[in-house]
mmCIF file of C-alpha atoms in Angstrom:
data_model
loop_
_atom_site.group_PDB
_atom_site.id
_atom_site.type_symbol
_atom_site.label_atom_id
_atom_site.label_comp_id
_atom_site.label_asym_id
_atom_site.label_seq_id
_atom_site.Cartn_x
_atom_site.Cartn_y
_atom_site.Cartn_z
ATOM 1 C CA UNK K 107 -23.629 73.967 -105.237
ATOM 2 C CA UNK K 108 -21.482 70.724 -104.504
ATOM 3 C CA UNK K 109 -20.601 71.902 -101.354
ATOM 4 C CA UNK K 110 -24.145 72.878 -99.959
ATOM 5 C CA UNK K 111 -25.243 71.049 -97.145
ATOM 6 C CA UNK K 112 -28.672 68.996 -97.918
ATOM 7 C CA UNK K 113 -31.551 70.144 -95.734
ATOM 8 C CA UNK K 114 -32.508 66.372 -95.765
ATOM 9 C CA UNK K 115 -31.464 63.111 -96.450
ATOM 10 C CA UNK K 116 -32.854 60.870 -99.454
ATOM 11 C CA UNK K 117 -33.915 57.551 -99.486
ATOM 12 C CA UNK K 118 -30.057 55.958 -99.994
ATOM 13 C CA UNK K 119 -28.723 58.413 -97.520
ATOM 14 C CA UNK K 120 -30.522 57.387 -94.658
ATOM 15 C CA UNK K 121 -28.192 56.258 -91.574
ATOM 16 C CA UNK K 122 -29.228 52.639 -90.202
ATOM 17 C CA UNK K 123 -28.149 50.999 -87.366
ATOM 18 C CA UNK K 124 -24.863 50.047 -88.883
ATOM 19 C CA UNK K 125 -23.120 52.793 -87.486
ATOM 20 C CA UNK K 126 -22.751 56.490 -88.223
ATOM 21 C CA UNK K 127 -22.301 57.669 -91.523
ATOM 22 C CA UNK K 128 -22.974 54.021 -93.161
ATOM 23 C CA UNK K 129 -25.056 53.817 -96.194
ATOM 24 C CA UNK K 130 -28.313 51.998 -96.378
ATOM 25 C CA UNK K 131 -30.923 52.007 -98.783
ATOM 26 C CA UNK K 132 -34.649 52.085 -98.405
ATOM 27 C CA UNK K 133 -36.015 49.153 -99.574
ATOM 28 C CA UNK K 134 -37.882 50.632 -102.335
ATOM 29 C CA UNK K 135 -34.798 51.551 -103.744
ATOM 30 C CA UNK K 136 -32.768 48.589 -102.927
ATOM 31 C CA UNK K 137 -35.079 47.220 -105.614
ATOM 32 C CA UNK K 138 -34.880 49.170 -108.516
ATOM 33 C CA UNK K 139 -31.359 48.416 -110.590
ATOM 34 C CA UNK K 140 -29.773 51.826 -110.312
ATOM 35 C CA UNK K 141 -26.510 52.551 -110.914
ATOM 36 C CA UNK K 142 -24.218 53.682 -108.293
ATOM 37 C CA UNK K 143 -24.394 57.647 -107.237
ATOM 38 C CA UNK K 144 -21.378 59.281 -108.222
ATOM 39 C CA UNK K 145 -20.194 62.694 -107.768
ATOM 40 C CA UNK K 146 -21.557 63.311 -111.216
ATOM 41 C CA UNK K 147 -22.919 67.040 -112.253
ATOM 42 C CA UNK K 148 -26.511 67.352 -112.831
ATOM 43 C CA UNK K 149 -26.151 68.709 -116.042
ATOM 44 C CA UNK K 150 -25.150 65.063 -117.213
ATOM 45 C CA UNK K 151 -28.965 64.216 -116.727
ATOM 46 C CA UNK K 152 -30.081 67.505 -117.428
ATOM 47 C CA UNK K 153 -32.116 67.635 -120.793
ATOM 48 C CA UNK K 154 -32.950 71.118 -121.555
ATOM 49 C CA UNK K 155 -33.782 74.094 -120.105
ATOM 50 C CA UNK K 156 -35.366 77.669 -120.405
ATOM 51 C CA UNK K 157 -36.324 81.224 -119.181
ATOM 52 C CA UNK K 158 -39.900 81.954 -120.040
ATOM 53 C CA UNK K 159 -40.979 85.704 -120.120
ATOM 54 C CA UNK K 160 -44.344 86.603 -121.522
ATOM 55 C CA UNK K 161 -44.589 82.981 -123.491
ATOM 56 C CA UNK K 162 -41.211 83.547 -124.638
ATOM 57 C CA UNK K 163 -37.676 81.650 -124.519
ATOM 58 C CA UNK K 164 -35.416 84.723 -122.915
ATOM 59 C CA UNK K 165 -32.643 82.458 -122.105
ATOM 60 C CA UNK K 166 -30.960 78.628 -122.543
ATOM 61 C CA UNK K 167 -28.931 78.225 -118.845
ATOM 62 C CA UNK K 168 -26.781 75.501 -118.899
ATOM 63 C CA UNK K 169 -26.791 74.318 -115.416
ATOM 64 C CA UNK K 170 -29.317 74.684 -112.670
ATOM 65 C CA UNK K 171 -27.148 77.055 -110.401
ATOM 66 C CA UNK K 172 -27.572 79.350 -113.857
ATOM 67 C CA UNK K 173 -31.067 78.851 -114.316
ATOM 68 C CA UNK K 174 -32.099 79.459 -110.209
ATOM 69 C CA UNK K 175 -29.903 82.485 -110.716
ATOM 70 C CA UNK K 176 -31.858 83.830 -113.551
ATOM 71 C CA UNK K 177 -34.928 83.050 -112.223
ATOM 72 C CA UNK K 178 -34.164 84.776 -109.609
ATOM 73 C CA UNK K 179 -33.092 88.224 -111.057
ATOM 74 C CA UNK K 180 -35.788 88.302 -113.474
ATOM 75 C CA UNK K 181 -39.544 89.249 -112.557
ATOM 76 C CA UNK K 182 -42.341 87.349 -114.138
ATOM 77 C CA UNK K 183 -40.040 84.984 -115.671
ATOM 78 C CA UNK K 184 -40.731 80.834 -115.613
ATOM 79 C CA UNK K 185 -38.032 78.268 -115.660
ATOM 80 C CA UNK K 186 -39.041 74.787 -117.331
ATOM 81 C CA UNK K 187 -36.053 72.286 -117.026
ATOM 82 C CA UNK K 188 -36.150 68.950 -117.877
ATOM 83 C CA UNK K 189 -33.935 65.927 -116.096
ATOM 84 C CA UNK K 190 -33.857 62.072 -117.232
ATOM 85 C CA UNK K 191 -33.238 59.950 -114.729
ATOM 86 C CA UNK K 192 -31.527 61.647 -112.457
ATOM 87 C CA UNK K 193 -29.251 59.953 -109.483
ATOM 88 C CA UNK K 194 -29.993 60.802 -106.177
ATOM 89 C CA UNK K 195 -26.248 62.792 -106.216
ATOM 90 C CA UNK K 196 -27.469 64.769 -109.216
ATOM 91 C CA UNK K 197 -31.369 65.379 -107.880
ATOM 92 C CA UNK K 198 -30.136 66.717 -104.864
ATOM 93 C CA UNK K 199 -28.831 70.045 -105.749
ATOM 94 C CA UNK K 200 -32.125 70.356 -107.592
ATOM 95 C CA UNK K 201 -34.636 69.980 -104.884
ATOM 96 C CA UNK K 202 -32.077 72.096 -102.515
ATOM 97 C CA UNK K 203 -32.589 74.716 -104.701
ATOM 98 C CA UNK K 204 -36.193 74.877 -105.902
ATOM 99 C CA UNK K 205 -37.007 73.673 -102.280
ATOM 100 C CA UNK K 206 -38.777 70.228 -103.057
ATOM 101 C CA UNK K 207 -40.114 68.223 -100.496
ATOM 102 C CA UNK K 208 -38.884 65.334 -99.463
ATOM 103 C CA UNK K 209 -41.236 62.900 -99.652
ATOM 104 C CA UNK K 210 -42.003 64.118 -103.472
ATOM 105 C CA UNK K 211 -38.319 63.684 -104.186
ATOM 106 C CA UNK K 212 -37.689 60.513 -102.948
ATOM 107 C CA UNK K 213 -41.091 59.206 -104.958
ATOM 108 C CA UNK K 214 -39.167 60.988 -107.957
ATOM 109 C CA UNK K 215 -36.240 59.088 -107.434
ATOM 110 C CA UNK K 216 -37.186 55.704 -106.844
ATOM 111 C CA UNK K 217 -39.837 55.835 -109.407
ATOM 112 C CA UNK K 218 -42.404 53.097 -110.466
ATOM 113 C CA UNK K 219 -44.965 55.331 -108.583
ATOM 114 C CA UNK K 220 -48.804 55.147 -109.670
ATOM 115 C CA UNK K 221 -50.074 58.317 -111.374
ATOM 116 C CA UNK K 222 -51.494 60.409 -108.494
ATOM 117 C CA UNK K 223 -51.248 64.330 -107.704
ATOM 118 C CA UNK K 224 -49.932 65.909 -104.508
ATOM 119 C CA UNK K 225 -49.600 69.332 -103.148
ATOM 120 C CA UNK K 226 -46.278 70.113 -100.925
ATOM 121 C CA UNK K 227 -47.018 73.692 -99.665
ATOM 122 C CA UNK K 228 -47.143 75.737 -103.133
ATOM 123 C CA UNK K 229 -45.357 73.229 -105.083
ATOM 124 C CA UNK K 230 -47.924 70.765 -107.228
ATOM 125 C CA UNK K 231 -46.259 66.669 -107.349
ATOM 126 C CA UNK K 232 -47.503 65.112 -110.215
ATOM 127 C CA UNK K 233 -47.114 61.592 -111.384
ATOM 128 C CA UNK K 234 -47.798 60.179 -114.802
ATOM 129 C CA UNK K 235 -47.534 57.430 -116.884
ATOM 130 C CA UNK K 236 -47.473 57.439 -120.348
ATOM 131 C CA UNK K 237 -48.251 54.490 -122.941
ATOM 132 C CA UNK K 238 -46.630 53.835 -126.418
ATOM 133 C CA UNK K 239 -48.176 51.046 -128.925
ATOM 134 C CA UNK K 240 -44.965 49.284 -130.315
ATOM 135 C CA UNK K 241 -46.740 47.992 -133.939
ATOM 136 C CA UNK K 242 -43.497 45.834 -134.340
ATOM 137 C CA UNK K 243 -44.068 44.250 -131.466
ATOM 138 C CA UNK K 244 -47.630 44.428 -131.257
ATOM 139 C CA UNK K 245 -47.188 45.262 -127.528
ATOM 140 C CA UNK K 246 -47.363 48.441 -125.167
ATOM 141 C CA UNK K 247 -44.858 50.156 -123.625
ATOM 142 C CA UNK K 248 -45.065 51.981 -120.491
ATOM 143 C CA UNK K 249 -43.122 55.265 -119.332
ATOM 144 C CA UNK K 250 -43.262 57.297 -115.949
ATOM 145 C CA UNK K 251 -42.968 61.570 -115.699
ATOM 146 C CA UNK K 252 -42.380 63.259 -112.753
ATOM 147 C CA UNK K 253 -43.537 66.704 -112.520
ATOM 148 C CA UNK K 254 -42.879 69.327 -110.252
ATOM 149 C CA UNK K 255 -45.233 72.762 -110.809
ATOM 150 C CA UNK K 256 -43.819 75.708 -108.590
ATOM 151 C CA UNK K 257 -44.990 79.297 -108.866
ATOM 152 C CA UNK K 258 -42.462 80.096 -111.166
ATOM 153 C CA UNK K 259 -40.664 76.858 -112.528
ATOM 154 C CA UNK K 260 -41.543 73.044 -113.371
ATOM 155 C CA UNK K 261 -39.350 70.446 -113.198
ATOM 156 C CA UNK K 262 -39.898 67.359 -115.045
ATOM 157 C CA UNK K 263 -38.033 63.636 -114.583
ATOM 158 C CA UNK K 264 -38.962 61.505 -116.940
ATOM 159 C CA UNK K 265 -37.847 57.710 -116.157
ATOM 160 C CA UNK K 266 -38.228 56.208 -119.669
ATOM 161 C CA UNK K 267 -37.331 56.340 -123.250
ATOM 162 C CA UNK K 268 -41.140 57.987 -124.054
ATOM 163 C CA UNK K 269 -42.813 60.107 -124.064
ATOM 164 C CA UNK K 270 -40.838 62.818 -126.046
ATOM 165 C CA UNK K 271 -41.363 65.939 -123.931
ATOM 166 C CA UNK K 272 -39.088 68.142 -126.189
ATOM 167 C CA UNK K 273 -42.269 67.451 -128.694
ATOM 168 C CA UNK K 274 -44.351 69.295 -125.838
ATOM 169 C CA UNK K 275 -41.590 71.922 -125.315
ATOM 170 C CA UNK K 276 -41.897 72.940 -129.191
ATOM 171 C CA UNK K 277 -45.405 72.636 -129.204
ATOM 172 C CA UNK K 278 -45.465 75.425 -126.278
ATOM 173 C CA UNK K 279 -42.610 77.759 -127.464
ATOM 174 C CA UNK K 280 -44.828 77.738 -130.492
ATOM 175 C CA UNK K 281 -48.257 78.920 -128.230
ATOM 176 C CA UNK K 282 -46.429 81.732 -126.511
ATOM 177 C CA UNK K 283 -49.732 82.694 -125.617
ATOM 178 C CA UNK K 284 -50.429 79.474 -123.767
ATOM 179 C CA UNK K 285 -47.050 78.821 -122.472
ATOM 180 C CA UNK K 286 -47.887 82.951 -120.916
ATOM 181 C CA UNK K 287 -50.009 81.335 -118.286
ATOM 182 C CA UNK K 288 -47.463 80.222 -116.095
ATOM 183 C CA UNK K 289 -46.283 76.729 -115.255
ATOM 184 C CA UNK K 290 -49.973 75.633 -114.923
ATOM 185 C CA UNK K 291 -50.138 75.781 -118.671
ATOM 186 C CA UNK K 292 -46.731 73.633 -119.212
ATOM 187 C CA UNK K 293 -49.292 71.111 -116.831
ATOM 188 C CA UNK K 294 -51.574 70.662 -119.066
ATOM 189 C CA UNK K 295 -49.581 70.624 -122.161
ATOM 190 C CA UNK K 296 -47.852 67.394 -120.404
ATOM 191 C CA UNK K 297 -50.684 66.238 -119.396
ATOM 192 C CA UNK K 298 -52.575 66.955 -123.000
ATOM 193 C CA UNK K 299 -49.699 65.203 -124.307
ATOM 194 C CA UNK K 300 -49.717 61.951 -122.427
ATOM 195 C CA UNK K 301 -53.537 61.549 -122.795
ATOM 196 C CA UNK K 302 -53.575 62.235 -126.830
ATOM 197 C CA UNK K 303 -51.000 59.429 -126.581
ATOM 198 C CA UNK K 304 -53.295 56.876 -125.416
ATOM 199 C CA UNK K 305 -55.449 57.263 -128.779
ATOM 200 C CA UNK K 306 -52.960 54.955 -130.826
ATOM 201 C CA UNK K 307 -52.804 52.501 -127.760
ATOM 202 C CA UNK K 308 -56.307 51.843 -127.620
ATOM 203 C CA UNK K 309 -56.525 51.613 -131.375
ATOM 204 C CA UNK K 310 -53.322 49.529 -131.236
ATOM 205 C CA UNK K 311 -54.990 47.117 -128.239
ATOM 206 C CA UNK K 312 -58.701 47.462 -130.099
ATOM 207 C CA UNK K 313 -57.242 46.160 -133.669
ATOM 208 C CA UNK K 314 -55.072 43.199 -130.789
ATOM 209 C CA UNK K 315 -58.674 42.630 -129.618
ATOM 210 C CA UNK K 316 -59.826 42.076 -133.314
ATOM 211 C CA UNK K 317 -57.314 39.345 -134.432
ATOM 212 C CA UNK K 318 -57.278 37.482 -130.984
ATOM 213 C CA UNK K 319 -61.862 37.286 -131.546
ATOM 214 C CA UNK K 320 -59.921 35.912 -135.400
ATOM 215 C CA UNK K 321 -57.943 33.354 -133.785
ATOM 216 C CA UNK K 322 -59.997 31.921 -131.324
ATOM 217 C CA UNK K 323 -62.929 30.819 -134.413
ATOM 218 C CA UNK K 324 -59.821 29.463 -135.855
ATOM 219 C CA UNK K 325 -59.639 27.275 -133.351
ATOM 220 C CA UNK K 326 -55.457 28.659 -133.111
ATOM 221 C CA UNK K 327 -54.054 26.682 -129.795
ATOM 222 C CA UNK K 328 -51.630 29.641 -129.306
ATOM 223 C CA UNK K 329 -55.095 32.058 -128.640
ATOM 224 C CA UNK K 330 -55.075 31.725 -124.656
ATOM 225 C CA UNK K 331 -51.762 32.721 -124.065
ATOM 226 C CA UNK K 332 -52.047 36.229 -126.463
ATOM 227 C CA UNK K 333 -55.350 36.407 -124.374
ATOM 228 C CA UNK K 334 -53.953 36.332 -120.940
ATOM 229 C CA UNK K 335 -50.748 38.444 -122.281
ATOM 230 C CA UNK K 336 -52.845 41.160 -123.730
ATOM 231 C CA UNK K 337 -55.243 40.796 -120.156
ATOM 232 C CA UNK K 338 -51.688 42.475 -118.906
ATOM 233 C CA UNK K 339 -51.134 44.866 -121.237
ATOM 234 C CA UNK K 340 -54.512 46.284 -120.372
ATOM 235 C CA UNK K 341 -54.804 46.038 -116.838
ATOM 236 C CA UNK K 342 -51.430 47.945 -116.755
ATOM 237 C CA UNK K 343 -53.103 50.826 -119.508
ATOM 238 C CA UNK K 344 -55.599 50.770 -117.166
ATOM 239 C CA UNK K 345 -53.679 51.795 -113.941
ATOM 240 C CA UNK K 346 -52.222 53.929 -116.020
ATOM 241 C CA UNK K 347 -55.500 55.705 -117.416
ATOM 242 C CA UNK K 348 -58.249 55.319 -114.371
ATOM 243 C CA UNK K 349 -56.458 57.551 -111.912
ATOM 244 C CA UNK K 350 -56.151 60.119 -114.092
ATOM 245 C CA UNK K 351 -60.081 61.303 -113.614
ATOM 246 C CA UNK K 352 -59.424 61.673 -110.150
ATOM 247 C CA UNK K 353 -56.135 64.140 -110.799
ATOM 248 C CA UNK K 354 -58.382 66.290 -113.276
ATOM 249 C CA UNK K 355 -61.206 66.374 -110.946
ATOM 250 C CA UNK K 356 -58.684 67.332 -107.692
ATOM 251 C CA UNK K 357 -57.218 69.702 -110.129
ATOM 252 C CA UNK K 358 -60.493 71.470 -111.122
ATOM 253 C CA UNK K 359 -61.228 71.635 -107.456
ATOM 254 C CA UNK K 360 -58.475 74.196 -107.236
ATOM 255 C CA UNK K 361 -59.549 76.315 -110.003
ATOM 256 C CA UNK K 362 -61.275 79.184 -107.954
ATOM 257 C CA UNK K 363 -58.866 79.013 -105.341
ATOM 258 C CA UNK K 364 -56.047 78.809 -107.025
ATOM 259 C CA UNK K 365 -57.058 81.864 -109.328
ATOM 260 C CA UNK K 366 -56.703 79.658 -112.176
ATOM 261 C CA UNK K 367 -57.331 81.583 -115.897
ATOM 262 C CA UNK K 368 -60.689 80.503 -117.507
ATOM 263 C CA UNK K 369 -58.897 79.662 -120.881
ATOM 264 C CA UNK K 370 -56.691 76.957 -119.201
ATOM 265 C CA UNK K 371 -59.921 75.783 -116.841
ATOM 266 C CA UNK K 372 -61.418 75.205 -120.385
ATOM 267 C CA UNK K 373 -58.494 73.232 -121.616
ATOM 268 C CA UNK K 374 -57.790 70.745 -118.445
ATOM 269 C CA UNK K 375 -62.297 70.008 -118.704
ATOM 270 C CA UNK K 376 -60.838 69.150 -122.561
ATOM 271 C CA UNK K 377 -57.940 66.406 -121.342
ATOM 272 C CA UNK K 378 -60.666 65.147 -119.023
ATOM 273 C CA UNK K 379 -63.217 64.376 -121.482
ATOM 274 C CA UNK K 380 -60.697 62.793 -123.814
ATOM 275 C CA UNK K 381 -59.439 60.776 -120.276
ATOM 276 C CA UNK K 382 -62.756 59.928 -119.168
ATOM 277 C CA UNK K 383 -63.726 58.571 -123.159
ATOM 278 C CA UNK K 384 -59.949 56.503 -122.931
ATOM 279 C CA UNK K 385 -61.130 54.966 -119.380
ATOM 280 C CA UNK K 386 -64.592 53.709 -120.611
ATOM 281 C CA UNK K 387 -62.825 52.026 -123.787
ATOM 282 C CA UNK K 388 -60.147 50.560 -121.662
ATOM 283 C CA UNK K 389 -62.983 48.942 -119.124
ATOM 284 C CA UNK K 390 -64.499 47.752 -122.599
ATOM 285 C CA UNK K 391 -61.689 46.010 -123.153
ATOM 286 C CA UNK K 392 -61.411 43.861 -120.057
ATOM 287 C CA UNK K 393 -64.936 43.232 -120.332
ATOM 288 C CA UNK K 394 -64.308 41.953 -124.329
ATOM 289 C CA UNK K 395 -60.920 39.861 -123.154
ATOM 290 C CA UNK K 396 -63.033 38.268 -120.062
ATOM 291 C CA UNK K 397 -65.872 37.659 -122.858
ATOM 292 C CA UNK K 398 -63.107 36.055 -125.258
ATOM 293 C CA UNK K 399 -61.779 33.717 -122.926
ATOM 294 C CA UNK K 400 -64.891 32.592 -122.110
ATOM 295 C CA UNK K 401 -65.715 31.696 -125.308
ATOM 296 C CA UNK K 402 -62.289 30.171 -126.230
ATOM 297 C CA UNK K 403 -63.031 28.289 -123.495
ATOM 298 C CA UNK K 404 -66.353 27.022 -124.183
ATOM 299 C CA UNK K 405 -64.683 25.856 -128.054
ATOM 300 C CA UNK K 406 -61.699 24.331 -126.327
ATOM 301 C CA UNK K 407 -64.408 22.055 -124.006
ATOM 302 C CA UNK K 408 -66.408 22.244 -127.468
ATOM 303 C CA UNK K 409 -63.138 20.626 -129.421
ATOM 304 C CA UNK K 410 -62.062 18.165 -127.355
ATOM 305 C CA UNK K 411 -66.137 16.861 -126.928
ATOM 306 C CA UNK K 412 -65.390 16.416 -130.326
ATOM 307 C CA UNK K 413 -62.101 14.644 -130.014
ATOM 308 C CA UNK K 414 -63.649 12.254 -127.442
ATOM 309 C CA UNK K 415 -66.880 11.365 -129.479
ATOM 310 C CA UNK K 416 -64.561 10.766 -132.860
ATOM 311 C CA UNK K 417 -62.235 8.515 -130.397
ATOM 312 C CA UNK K 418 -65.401 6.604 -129.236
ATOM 313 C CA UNK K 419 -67.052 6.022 -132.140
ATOM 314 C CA UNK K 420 -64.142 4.893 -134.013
ATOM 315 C CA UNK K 421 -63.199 2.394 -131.047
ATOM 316 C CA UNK K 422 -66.607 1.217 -131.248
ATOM 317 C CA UNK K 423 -66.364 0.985 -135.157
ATOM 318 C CA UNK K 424 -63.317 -1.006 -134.775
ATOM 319 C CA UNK K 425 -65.309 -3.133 -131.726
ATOM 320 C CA UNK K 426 -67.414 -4.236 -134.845
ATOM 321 C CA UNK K 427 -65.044 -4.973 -136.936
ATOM 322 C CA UNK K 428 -62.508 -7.115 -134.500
ATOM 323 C CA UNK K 429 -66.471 -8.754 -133.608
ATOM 324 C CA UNK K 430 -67.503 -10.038 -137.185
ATOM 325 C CA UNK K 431 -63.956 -10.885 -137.824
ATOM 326 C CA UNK K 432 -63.710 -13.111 -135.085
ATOM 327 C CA UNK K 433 -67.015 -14.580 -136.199
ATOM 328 C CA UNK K 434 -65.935 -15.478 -139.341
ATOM 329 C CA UNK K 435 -62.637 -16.665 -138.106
ATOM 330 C CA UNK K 436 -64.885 -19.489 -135.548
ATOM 331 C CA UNK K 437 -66.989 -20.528 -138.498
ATOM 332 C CA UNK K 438 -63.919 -20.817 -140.919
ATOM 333 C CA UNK K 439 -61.969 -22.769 -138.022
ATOM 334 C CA UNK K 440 -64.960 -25.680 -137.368
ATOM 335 C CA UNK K 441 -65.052 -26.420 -140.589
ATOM 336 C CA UNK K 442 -61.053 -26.587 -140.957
ATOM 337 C CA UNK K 443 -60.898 -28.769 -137.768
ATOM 338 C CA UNK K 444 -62.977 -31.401 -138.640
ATOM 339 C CA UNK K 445 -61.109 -31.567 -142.155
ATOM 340 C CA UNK K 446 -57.741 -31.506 -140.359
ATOM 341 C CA UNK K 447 -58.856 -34.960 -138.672
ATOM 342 C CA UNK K 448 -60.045 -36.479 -141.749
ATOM 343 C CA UNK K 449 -56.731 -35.892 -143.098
ATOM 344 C CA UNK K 450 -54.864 -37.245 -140.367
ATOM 345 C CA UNK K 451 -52.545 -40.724 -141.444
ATOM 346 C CA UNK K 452 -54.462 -43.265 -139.460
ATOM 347 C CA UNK K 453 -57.273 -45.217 -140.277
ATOM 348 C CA UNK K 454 -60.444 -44.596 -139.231
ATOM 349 C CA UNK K 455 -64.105 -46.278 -139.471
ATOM 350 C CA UNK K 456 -65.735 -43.656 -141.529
ATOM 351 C CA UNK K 457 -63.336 -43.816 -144.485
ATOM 352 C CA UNK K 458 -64.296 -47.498 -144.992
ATOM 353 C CA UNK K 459 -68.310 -46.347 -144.664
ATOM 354 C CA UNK K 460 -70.005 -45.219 -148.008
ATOM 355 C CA UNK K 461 -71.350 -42.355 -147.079
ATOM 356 C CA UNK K 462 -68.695 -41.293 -144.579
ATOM 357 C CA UNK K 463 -66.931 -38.785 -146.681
ATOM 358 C CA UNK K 464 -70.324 -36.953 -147.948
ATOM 359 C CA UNK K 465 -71.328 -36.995 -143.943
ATOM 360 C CA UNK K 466 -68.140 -35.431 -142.928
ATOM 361 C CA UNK K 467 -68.918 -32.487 -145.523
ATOM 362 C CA UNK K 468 -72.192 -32.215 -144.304
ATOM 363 C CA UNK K 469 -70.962 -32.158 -140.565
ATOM 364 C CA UNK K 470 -68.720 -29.035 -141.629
ATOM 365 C CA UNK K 471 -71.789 -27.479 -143.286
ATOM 366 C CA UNK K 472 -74.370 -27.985 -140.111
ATOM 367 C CA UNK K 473 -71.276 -27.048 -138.056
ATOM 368 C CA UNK K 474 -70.529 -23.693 -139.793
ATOM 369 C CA UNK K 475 -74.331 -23.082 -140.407
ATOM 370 C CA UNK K 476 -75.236 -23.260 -136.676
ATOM 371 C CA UNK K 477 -72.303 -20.419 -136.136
ATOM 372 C CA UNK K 478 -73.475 -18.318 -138.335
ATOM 373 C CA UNK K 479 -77.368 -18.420 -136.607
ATOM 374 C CA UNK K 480 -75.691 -17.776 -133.460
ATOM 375 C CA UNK K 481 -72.953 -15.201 -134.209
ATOM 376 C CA UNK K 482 -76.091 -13.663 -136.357
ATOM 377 C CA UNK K 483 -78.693 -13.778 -133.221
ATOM 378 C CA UNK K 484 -75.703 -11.770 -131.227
ATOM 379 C CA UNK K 485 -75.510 -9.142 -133.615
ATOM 380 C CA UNK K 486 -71.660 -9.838 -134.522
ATOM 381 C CA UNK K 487 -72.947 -10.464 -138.327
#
C-alpha cells in the first residue's frame, strides 16, 4: 500500500507556485502544530480494529491492508477501525482504500472543524465534539471525532485525549444485537456516547454557576474574571451542543430513504431529546452568566457608592474638626497676644495705672468672648 499512487492530493501536498514537486501547506494547516509527515505506517496511529458479522467480533486485523482484505472476502461483514491522530502520510492509505473524499479527509486532517454532518456519495462525514468536566480544575475540556459511516465500515479519528471510544466499542460488542444493524448503529452509539457525556458538564458548569451567584454576594473582587472565564467555557459547550439538533434532524430526514431499521430510528429520536434538553440548559446558562454580571455589576457601582459616601463624610467630619480647632486656636491666641505684650521688658503707661493690670485681663476676656460669638454665629462651635 506504500507504493499506491494517491488519487488526490491533501491539503500539505498541494503544489504552489514554487515550482514542481515543492511542498506547501494550506493555510489551515500551516496553523495547527503538527508534527512533520514521515513515512510512518498507519498502524502507529491505528487504535483498534474489527470484523463485525451478525453483531459479532469475527476477526482483530492488524493493519488496514488486512482489514480492507477481509472486508472484502467476507459477505455481510462490517469493519469498525479506529485512528488517533493520524498524519496526512498515515491517513492516506486509508481514504485510498475505503475511497474517502477529499474534501472530508482533509477536514479530518486538519481538524478543529465545527460539529456538522455531510454526505460524500454513500459515505456519511460526521463531525463531533465532545466535552469533559475536569472537577480538579473546575474547567471543561473539549475533544473533536471524526467519523466516517460507509456501507460496510466506519472509520473514526479522534483528535483528543477524550472521549474514550474503546468504552463505546465494549459497550457495542456487548449489544451484538445493536451493533447487527450495520455501521448506522456504531453512529449512534458514538453519538449516544458524546451526548450522555454532556450530563456531568452541565452539572459540572450548573454547580460553577452556583458558587460564582456565592461569590458575587460576597462581594469576592476575583468574581468577574471566573464570570467572563466560565462565559467561555459555555459559549464553546455551546458550539459544541447547538449544532447537534440540526445533525439529528438531517439524519432523521434520511430515515425512509435510507431504509433505516425502526429500532435504531427510535434510538437517534432518544439522543435528540437528551440533545435538545442539553441545548435549552446550556442557553440557560448564558442567560444566568449575562444575569450575574449584571448584578455584580450593579454591587461593584453599589460598593464603591459606598466607598465614595464613607470618603465624603469622613472628609467632611474632619472639615469640622480642623474648623472648631482652628476656632479655638484664634480665641486661645488673642488672649496670649495681648499677655505676650504685657510681658514684654519695657515700660509702659498702663503698668503705672491702677487699674491697668485688671483692664488688660478684661481686654483678653471681651477679646476671646467676641470670638467665640462669632466663630459660634458661623457654625465652627
Amino acid at each position: 500500500m506504500a507504493d499506491r499512487r494517491p488519487r488526490f492530493l491533501l491539503p500539505s501536498w498541494r503544489p504552489g507556485a514554487a515550482g514542481r514537486g515543492a511542498h506547501h501547506e494550506a493555510p489551515e494547516v500551516s496553523m495547527e502544530a503538527r508534527p512533520e509527515d514521515v513515512a510512518a505506517p498507519v498502524e502507529e496511529s491505528m487504535v483498534d480494529a474489527g470484523l463485525y458479522v451478525g453483531g459479532q467480533r469475527m476477526a482483530s486485523p492488524q493493519t488496514i491492508a488486512e482489514t480492507a482484505q477481509a472486508l472484502r472476502a467476507t459477505d455481510s461483514a462490517m469493519a469498525w477501525i479506529g485512528l488517533f491522530r493520524p498524519t496526512d502520510a498515515q491517513f492516506l492509505p486509508v481514504a485510498e482504500e475505503f475511497g474517502l473524499h477529499e474534501l472530508a479527509v482533509e477536514d479530518a486532517i486538519v481538524a478543529h472543524q465545527r460539529p456538522k454532518l455531510e454526505r460524500y456519495g454513500d459515505t456519511l462525514f460526521v463531525v463531533l465534539r465532545a466535552a469533559t468536566y475536569l472537577d480538579d480544575a473546575e474547567e471543561v475540556e473539549f475533544g473533536e471525532i471524526h467519523v466516517f459511516v460507509g456501507p460496510n465500515f466506519v472509520l473514526t479519528v479522534r483528535h483528543s485525549r477524550t472521549p474514550d471510544l474503546a468504552v463505546v466499542r465494549q459497550r457495542m460488542e456487548a449489544s451484538p444485537d445493536l451493533l447487527a444493524l450495520g455501521p448506522e448503529a456504531v453512529l449512534y452509539a458514538i453519538l449516544d456516547s458524546v451526548v450522555d457525556g454532556f450530563a456531568p458538564v452541565v452539572a459540572g458548569l450548573d454547580k460553577d454557576i452556583d458558587e460564582i451567584e456565592a461569590q458575587v454576594f460576597r462581594g469576592d473582587p476575583t468574581v468577574s474574571r471566573r464570570i467572563y472565564e466560565l462565559s467561555g467555557e459555555v459559549l464553546e459547550f455551546q458550539r459544541s451542543v447547538r449544532p447537534l439538533h440540526g445533525m439529528l434532524e438531517a439524519l432523521g430526514g434520511g430515515f425512509d430513504k435510507y431504509a433505516t431499521k425502526e429500532e435504531l430510528q427510535r434510538l437517534l429520536r432518544d439522543v435528540a431529546d437528551h440533545a435538545t434538553t442539553v441545548t435549552e440548559r446550556v442557553a440557560g446558562f448564558r442567560q444566568n452568566l449575562s444575569d450575574i454580571l449584571t448584578v455584580n455589576a450593579t454591587l461593584v457601582n453599589q460598593a464603591q457608592n459606598e466607598e465614595v459616601k464613607r470618603l465624603t463624610q469622613a472628609s467632611y467630619q474632619q472639615n469640622e474638626e480642623v474648623k472648631r480647632i482652628s476656632a479655638w486656636a484664634a480665641i486661645i491666641f488673642a488672649p496670649t497676644l495681648i499677655g505676650t505684650v504685657y510681658g514684654m521688658n519695657f515700660d509702659m503707661p498702663e503698668i503705672h495705672w491702677a487699674l491697668g493690670y485688671p483692664f488688660a485681663l478684661a481686654l483678653m476676656v471681651l477679646v476671646a468672648f467676641v470670638l467665640w460669638l462669632l466663630f459660634r454665629a458661623r457654625g465652627w462651635l
